[in-house]
Amino acid sequence: MDKLDITIISTLQRDGTATNAEIARRSGVSEETIRRRRGRLINDGYMKVVGIPNSQKMGFDIQAMVSLQVDASHLDAVSEKLAELNEVTWVVISTGSVDVFAWVVVRSIGELSDLLSKSVSHIEGVRRTETFVSIATIKDSHGLKMTDVDN
């Protein structure tokens, strides 16, 4: 990964609709070079280009972090079951007193309650959950923030 790769990624992080021509002009290289590099960055798994919906504009007003304590023998299975739930957008296995964290996005507190009581609590191996409802979003970025040295 070199300076040009970082410029491509950081430009797309700021504006996912930036064209190869725009990135080429900014970088001082040919559009073909950007097209080839951009394709390689995607194909080799260094980045992906996706549309990220604005959950609040779409009526999903409740976001919460759910921490779970899990039987060690069920850690992978619990994590996989959580990842299958449409309301869960992020799952990590952690160290410390919390075994698994899951980020949940739902339309209402009622939906959150149903999710926790009817789905999460019934996953075999879940011993305890604690839920933290978000009251304000201060920063909402995705992935590693690349710093373009020319910016």
Backbone as CSV, one residue per row, in Angstrom:
resi,resn,N_x,N_y,N_z,CA_x,CA_y,CA_z,C_x,C_y,C_z
1,MET,0.853,-1.164,0.000,0.000,0.000,0.000,0.903,1.232,0.000
2,ASP,0.671,2.108,-0.963,1.488,3.311,-1.062,0.611,4.560,-0.946
3,LYS,1.235,5.712,-1.150,0.548,6.994,-1.001,-0.680,7.093,-1.921
4,LEU,-0.576,6.610,-3.149,-1.702,6.673,-4.079,-2.870,5.823,-3.595
5,ASP,-2.580,4.625,-3.082,-3.641,3.773,-2.531,-4.348,4.483,-1.377
6,ILE,-3.582,5.108,-0.507,-4.158,5.832,0.632,-5.001,7.012,0.143
7,THR,-4.545,7.698,-0.885,-5.318,8.807,-1.452,-6.648,8.306,-2.019
8,ILE,-6.624,7.191,-2.714,-7.860,6.624,-3.272,-8.829,6.289,-2.152
9,ILE,-8.353,5.583,-1.143,-9.232,5.175,-0.042,-9.751,6.394,0.720
10,SER,-8.891,7.334,1.063,-9.332,8.496,1.849,-10.309,9.357,1.048
11,THR,-10.105,9.468,-0.251,-11.046,10.228,-1.092,-12.413,9.556,-1.081
12,LEU,-12.442,8.238,-1.235,-13.716,7.516,-1.245,-14.378,7.520,0.135
13,GLN,-13.593,7.602,1.199,-14.189,7.714,2.534,-14.926,9.035,2.691
14,ARG,-14.382,10.087,2.113,-15.025,11.401,2.195,-16.207,11.501,1.240
15,ASP,-16.063,10.874,0.061,-17.111,10.937,-0.964,-17.122,9.632,-1.740
16,GLY,-17.997,8.729,-1.340,-18.081,7.418,-1.963,-18.502,7.456,-3.421
17,THR,-18.979,8.618,-3.882,-19.389,8.739,-5.282,-18.295,9.342,-6.158
18,ALA,-17.123,9.600,-5.596,-16.023,10.178,-6.376,-15.688,9.261,-7.548
19,THR,-15.554,9.840,-8.714,-15.248,9.059,-9.909,-13.743,8.840,-10.034
20,ASN,-13.398,7.875,-10.870,-11.977,7.638,-11.143,-11.332,8.890,-11.721
21,ALA,-12.063,9.592,-12.583,-11.533,10.818,-13.198,-11.252,11.885,-12.146
22,GLU,-12.162,12.048,-11.184,-11.956,13.046,-10.126,-10.741,12.692,-9.270
23,ILE,-10.623,11.425,-8.918,-9.489,10.994,-8.094,-8.188,11.158,-8.891
24,ALA,-8.223,10.856,-10.176,-7.035,10.985,-11.030,-6.578,12.443,-11.102
25,ARG,-7.527,13.361,-11.311,-7.176,14.793,-11.365,-6.535,15.228,-10.059
26,ARG,-7.104,14.823,-8.963,-6.596,15.209,-7.643,-5.220,14.612,-7.370
27,SER,-4.984,13.414,-7.919,-3.745,12.696,-7.640,-2.640,12.955,-8.647
28,GLY,-3.005,13.497,-9.804,-2.002,13.750,-10.830,-1.567,12.511,-11.582
29,VAL,-2.446,11.503,-11.635,-2.149,10.289,-12.403,-3.298,10.050,-13.381
30,SER,-3.153,9.061,-14.230,-4.183,8.797,-15.240,-5.414,8.133,-14.611
31,GLU,-6.533,8.322,-15.295,-7.776,7.687,-14.858,-7.632,6.168,-14.889
32,GLU,-6.939,5.646,-15.869,-6.706,4.201,-15.976,-5.940,3.684,-14.764
33,THR,-4.955,4.447,-14.287,-4.198,4.046,-13.099,-5.124,3.950,-11.893
34,ILE,-6.006,4.933,-11.747,-6.949,4.919,-10.620,-7.913,3.745,-10.756
35,ARG,-8.428,3.512,-11.950,-9.361,2.399,-12.168,-8.699,1.076,-11.786
36,ARG,-7.477,0.881,-12.223,-6.751,-0.359,-11.946,-6.466,-0.490,-10.443
37,ARG,-5.980,0.585,-9.832,-5.664,0.555,-8.395,-6.915,0.350,-7.547
38,ARG,-7.972,1.065,-7.896,-9.235,0.942,-7.157,-9.740,-0.498,-7.232
39,GLY,-9.690,-1.077,-8.415,-10.108,-2.470,-8.582,-9.258,-3.423,-7.756
40,ARG,-7.944,-3.199,-7.749,-7.055,-4.055,-6.972,-7.336,-3.921,-5.476
41,LEU,-7.558,-2.695,-4.994,-7.853,-2.483,-3.571,-9.115,-3.232,-3.155
42,ILE,-10.101,-3.253,-4.036,-11.348,-3.970,-3.748,-11.124,-5.478,-3.852
43,ASN,-10.535,-5.931,-4.957,-10.334,-7.370,-5.177,-9.436,-8.014,-4.138
44,ASP,-8.424,-7.276,-3.664,-7.501,-7.821,-2.670,-8.013,-7.662,-1.240
45,GLY,-9.194,-7.070,-1.077,-9.807,-6.981,0.243,-9.331,-5.830,1.112
46,TYR,-8.626,-4.848,0.538,-8.180,-3.699,1.328,-9.313,-2.722,1.607
47,MET,-10.323,-2.717,0.748,-11.481,-1.846,0.978,-12.677,-2.447,0.274
48,LYS,-13.846,-1.974,0.686,-15.066,-2.298,-0.024,-15.870,-1.016,-0.137
49,VAL,-16.631,-0.935,-1.195,-17.453,0.244,-1.428,-18.905,-0.193,-1.232
50,VAL,-19.580,0.439,-0.275,-20.951,0.060,0.066,-21.802,1.302,0.295
51,GLY,-23.092,1.152,0.172,-24.019,2.207,0.561,-24.436,1.969,2.004
52,ILE,-24.336,2.978,2.824,-24.696,2.845,4.241,-25.951,3.663,4.489
53,PRO,-27.055,2.988,4.794,-28.293,3.731,5.020,-28.235,4.554,6.306
54,ASN,-28.943,5.672,6.302,-29.083,6.498,7.494,-30.251,5.914,8.281
55,SER,-29.954,5.185,9.339,-30.980,4.446,10.067,-32.066,5.360,10.634
56,GLN,-31.693,6.521,11.137,-32.704,7.407,11.721,-33.652,7.944,10.659
57,LYS,-33.135,8.315,9.488,-34.011,8.793,8.412,-34.966,7.704,7.951
58,MET,-34.567,6.448,8.151,-35.385,5.322,7.729,-36.318,4.835,8.846
59,GLY,-36.350,5.575,9.958,-37.285,5.244,11.028,-36.753,4.304,12.091
60,PHE,-35.465,4.017,12.065,-34.858,3.169,13.079,-34.205,4.085,14.113
61,ASP,-34.995,4.474,15.102,-34.576,5.518,16.045,-33.791,5.013,17.249
62,ILE,-33.778,3.711,17.470,-33.127,3.169,18.660,-31.882,2.388,18.257
63,GLN,-30.752,2.783,18.843,-29.503,2.047,18.679,-29.013,1.686,20.070
64,ALA,-28.519,0.472,20.212,-28.080,0.028,21.531,-26.904,-0.926,21.415
65,MET,-26.063,-0.886,22.436,-24.974,-1.848,22.567,-25.434,-2.886,23.581
66,VAL,-25.361,-4.136,23.195,-25.734,-5.222,24.093,-24.463,-5.982,24.440
67,SER,-24.193,-6.078,25.737,-23.050,-6.873,26.179,-23.585,-8.203,26.704
68,LEU,-22.856,-9.255,26.399,-23.305,-10.588,26.790,-22.203,-11.346,27.501
69,GLN,-22.595,-12.019,28.574,-21.722,-13.002,29.192,-22.235,-14.351,28.722
70,VAL,-21.309,-15.172,28.253,-21.667,-16.394,27.542,-20.869,-17.563,28.100
71,ASP,-21.481,-18.752,28.132,-20.743,-19.958,28.481,-19.621,-20.126,27.463
72,ALA,-18.416,-20.380,27.944,-17.245,-20.466,27.065,-17.441,-21.480,25.940
73,SER,-18.114,-22.566,26.221,-18.305,-23.606,25.212,-19.278,-23.189,24.111
74,HIS,-20.004,-22.085,24.316,-20.993,-21.618,23.340,-20.606,-20.290,22.692
75,LEU,-19.418,-19.809,22.950,-19.011,-18.478,22.501,-19.178,-18.285,20.995
76,ASP,-18.634,-19.178,20.206,-18.744,-19.039,18.747,-20.188,-19.173,18.281
77,ALA,-20.917,-20.129,18.820,-22.302,-20.350,18.403,-23.188,-19.153,18.746
78,VAL,-23.007,-18.588,19.931,-23.784,-17.409,20.321,-23.474,-16.246,19.387
79,SER,-22.199,-16.027,19.124,-21.799,-14.931,18.234,-22.389,-15.101,16.845
80,GLU,-22.367,-16.313,16.328,-22.936,-16.583,15.002,-24.447,-16.379,14.988
81,LYS,-25.136,-16.809,16.032,-26.597,-16.611,16.115,-26.936,-15.127,16.161
82,LEU,-26.182,-14.358,16.930,-26.408,-12.912,16.983,-26.197,-12.291,15.610
83,ALA,-25.144,-12.699,14.920,-24.821,-12.147,13.601,-25.914,-12.443,12.575
84,GLU,-26.698,-13.483,12.790,-27.789,-13.831,11.877,-29.014,-12.927,12.042
85,LEU,-29.114,-12.227,13.159,-30.276,-11.379,13.420,-30.190,-10.097,12.597
86,ASN,-31.253,-9.763,11.872,-31.260,-8.569,11.019,-31.031,-7.287,11.815
87,GLU,-31.491,-7.244,13.040,-31.376,-6.039,13.856,-29.961,-5.800,14.363
88,VAL,-29.132,-6.814,14.308,-27.760,-6.733,14.805,-26.843,-6.368,13.641
89,THR,-26.116,-5.250,13.789,-25.270,-4.774,12.693,-23.783,-5.016,12.929
90,TRP,-23.396,-5.411,14.134,-21.982,-5.552,14.481,-21.878,-6.502,15.659
91,VAL,-20.998,-7.481,15.575,-20.774,-8.440,16.662,-19.274,-8.644,16.813
92,VAL,-18.793,-8.561,18.054,-17.388,-8.865,18.332,-17.293,-9.754,19.563
93,ILE,-16.298,-10.626,19.539,-15.938,-11.402,20.721,-14.847,-10.601,21.413
94,SER,-14.954,-10.480,22.737,-14.093,-9.580,23.489,-13.378,-10.305,24.616
95,THR,-12.425,-9.607,25.200,-11.778,-10.083,26.415,-12.384,-9.331,27.590
96,GLY,-12.092,-9.772,28.779,-12.582,-9.074,29.968,-13.882,-9.664,30.481
97,SER,-14.641,-8.858,31.218,-15.868,-9.356,31.851,-17.023,-9.532,30.868
98,VAL,-16.891,-8.968,29.672,-17.909,-9.127,28.629,-17.330,-10.031,27.559
99,ASP,-18.085,-11.056,27.194,-17.610,-12.012,26.196,-17.927,-11.571,24.774
100,VAL,-19.120,-10.987,24.594,-19.582,-10.596,23.262,-20.272,-9.241,23.356
101,PHE,-20.001,-8.386,22.373,-20.726,-7.128,22.210,-21.497,-7.201,20.900
102,ALA,-22.715,-6.672,20.910,-23.516,-6.604,19.687,-24.153,-5.223,19.588
103,TRP,-24.084,-4.617,18.402,-24.724,-3.322,18.148,-26.055,-3.605,17.482
104,VAL,-27.119,-3.018,18.029,-28.478,-3.289,17.584,-29.121,-1.999,17.092
105,VAL,-29.844,-2.076,15.976,-30.573,-0.935,15.440,-32.025,-1.389,15.208
106,VAL,-32.966,-0.709,15.885,-34.385,-1.061,15.791,-35.239,0.201,15.716
107,ARG,-36.499,0.025,15.391,-37.410,1.166,15.249,-37.859,1.759,16.584
108,SER,-37.972,0.923,17.612,-38.559,1.410,18.858,-38.016,0.639,20.056
109,ILE,-38.285,1.179,21.236,-37.919,0.490,22.472,-38.670,-0.835,22.555
110,GLY,-39.901,-0.859,22.074,-40.678,-2.098,22.063,-40.002,-3.179,21.230
111,GLU,-39.488,-2.789,20.067,-38.762,-3.757,19.230,-37.495,-4.233,19.922
112,LEU,-36.809,-3.325,20.609,-35.609,-3.713,21.353,-35.971,-4.709,22.446
113,SER,-37.032,-4.418,23.173,-37.490,-5.308,24.232,-37.827,-6.690,23.674
114,ASP,-38.552,-6.721,22.566,-38.909,-8.004,21.937,-37.667,-8.765,21.491
115,LEU,-36.728,-8.056,20.881,-35.504,-8.692,20.414,-34.761,-9.346,21.582
116,LEU,-34.631,-8.598,22.666,-33.895,-9.116,23.821,-34.630,-10.270,24.493
117,SER,-35.937,-10.122,24.673,-36.684,-11.145,25.420,-37.057,-12.359,24.585
118,LYS,-37.283,-12.181,23.297,-37.751,-13.295,22.466,-36.654,-13.937,21.624
119,SER,-35.565,-13.231,21.398,-34.507,-13.789,20.556,-33.207,-13.981,21.335
120,VAL,-32.627,-12.890,21.789,-31.301,-12.952,22.402,-31.297,-13.824,23.651
121,SER,-32.272,-13.655,24.511,-32.285,-14.409,25.772,-32.513,-15.902,25.565
122,HIS,-32.994,-16.290,24.388,-33.254,-17.711,24.107,-32.094,-18.400,23.385
123,ILE,-31.026,-17.669,23.112,-29.868,-18.292,22.470,-29.145,-19.129,23.522
124,GLU,-28.951,-20.402,23.208,-28.306,-21.309,24.149,-26.886,-20.835,24.449
125,GLY,-26.575,-20.734,25.742,-25.246,-20.328,26.172,-25.187,-18.910,26.700
126,VAL,-26.222,-18.113,26.455,-26.251,-16.747,26.975,-26.583,-16.808,28.467
127,ARG,-25.680,-16.294,29.292,-25.893,-16.285,30.737,-26.486,-14.971,31.226
128,ARG,-26.008,-13.862,30.656,-26.420,-12.544,31.146,-26.232,-11.525,30.046
129,THR,-27.151,-10.566,29.980,-26.994,-9.453,29.039,-27.132,-8.137,29.789
130,GLU,-26.525,-7.115,29.226,-26.711,-5.748,29.701,-26.811,-4.879,28.458
131,THR,-27.801,-3.997,28.449,-28.074,-3.201,27.253,-27.870,-1.727,27.554
132,PHE,-27.178,-1.061,26.641,-26.888,0.361,26.761,-27.521,1.060,25.562
133,VAL,-28.573,1.834,25.802,-29.264,2.526,24.721,-28.567,3.845,24.434
134,SER,-28.305,4.092,23.165,-27.635,5.316,22.731,-28.601,6.494,22.818
135,ILE,-28.142,7.609,23.407,-28.984,8.802,23.472,-28.506,9.908,22.542
136,ALA,-27.260,9.805,22.057,-26.735,10.782,21.102,-25.563,10.163,20.356
137,THR,-25.485,10.439,19.069,-24.356,9.975,18.266,-23.406,11.146,18.048
138,ILE,-22.193,11.003,18.509,-21.198,12.059,18.394,-20.327,11.832,17.154
139,LYS,-19.995,10.596,16.889,-19.190,10.249,15.711,-19.736,8.958,15.131
140,ASP,-19.868,8.917,13.817,-20.379,7.729,13.140,-19.558,7.506,11.879
141,SER,-18.449,6.805,12.016,-17.617,6.513,10.852,-17.479,5.000,10.744
142,HIS,-17.030,4.555,9.605,-16.977,3.121,9.348,-15.584,2.733,8.902
143,GLY,-15.043,1.721,9.535,-13.727,1.230,9.168,-12.623,2.117,9.706
144,LEU,-11.435,1.822,9.263,-10.244,2.564,9.641,-10.190,3.890,8.887
145,LYS,-10.011,4.971,9.591,-9.928,6.286,8.958,-8.546,6.447,8.344
146,MET,-8.503,6.566,7.022,-7.245,6.758,6.313,-6.995,8.258,6.224
147,THR,-5.757,8.653,6.406,-5.391,10.051,6.333,-4.621,10.285,5.042
148,ASP,-5.202,11.103,4.200,-4.565,11.476,2.940,-3.527,12.540,3.263
149,VAL,-2.272,12.281,2.979,-1.205,13.211,3.328,-1.324,14.553,2.623
150,ASP,-2.060,14.611,1.507,-2.236,15.873,0.766,-3.450,16.655,1.241
151,ASN,-4.207,16.118,2.181,-5.443,16.770,2.606,-5.253,17.578,3.855
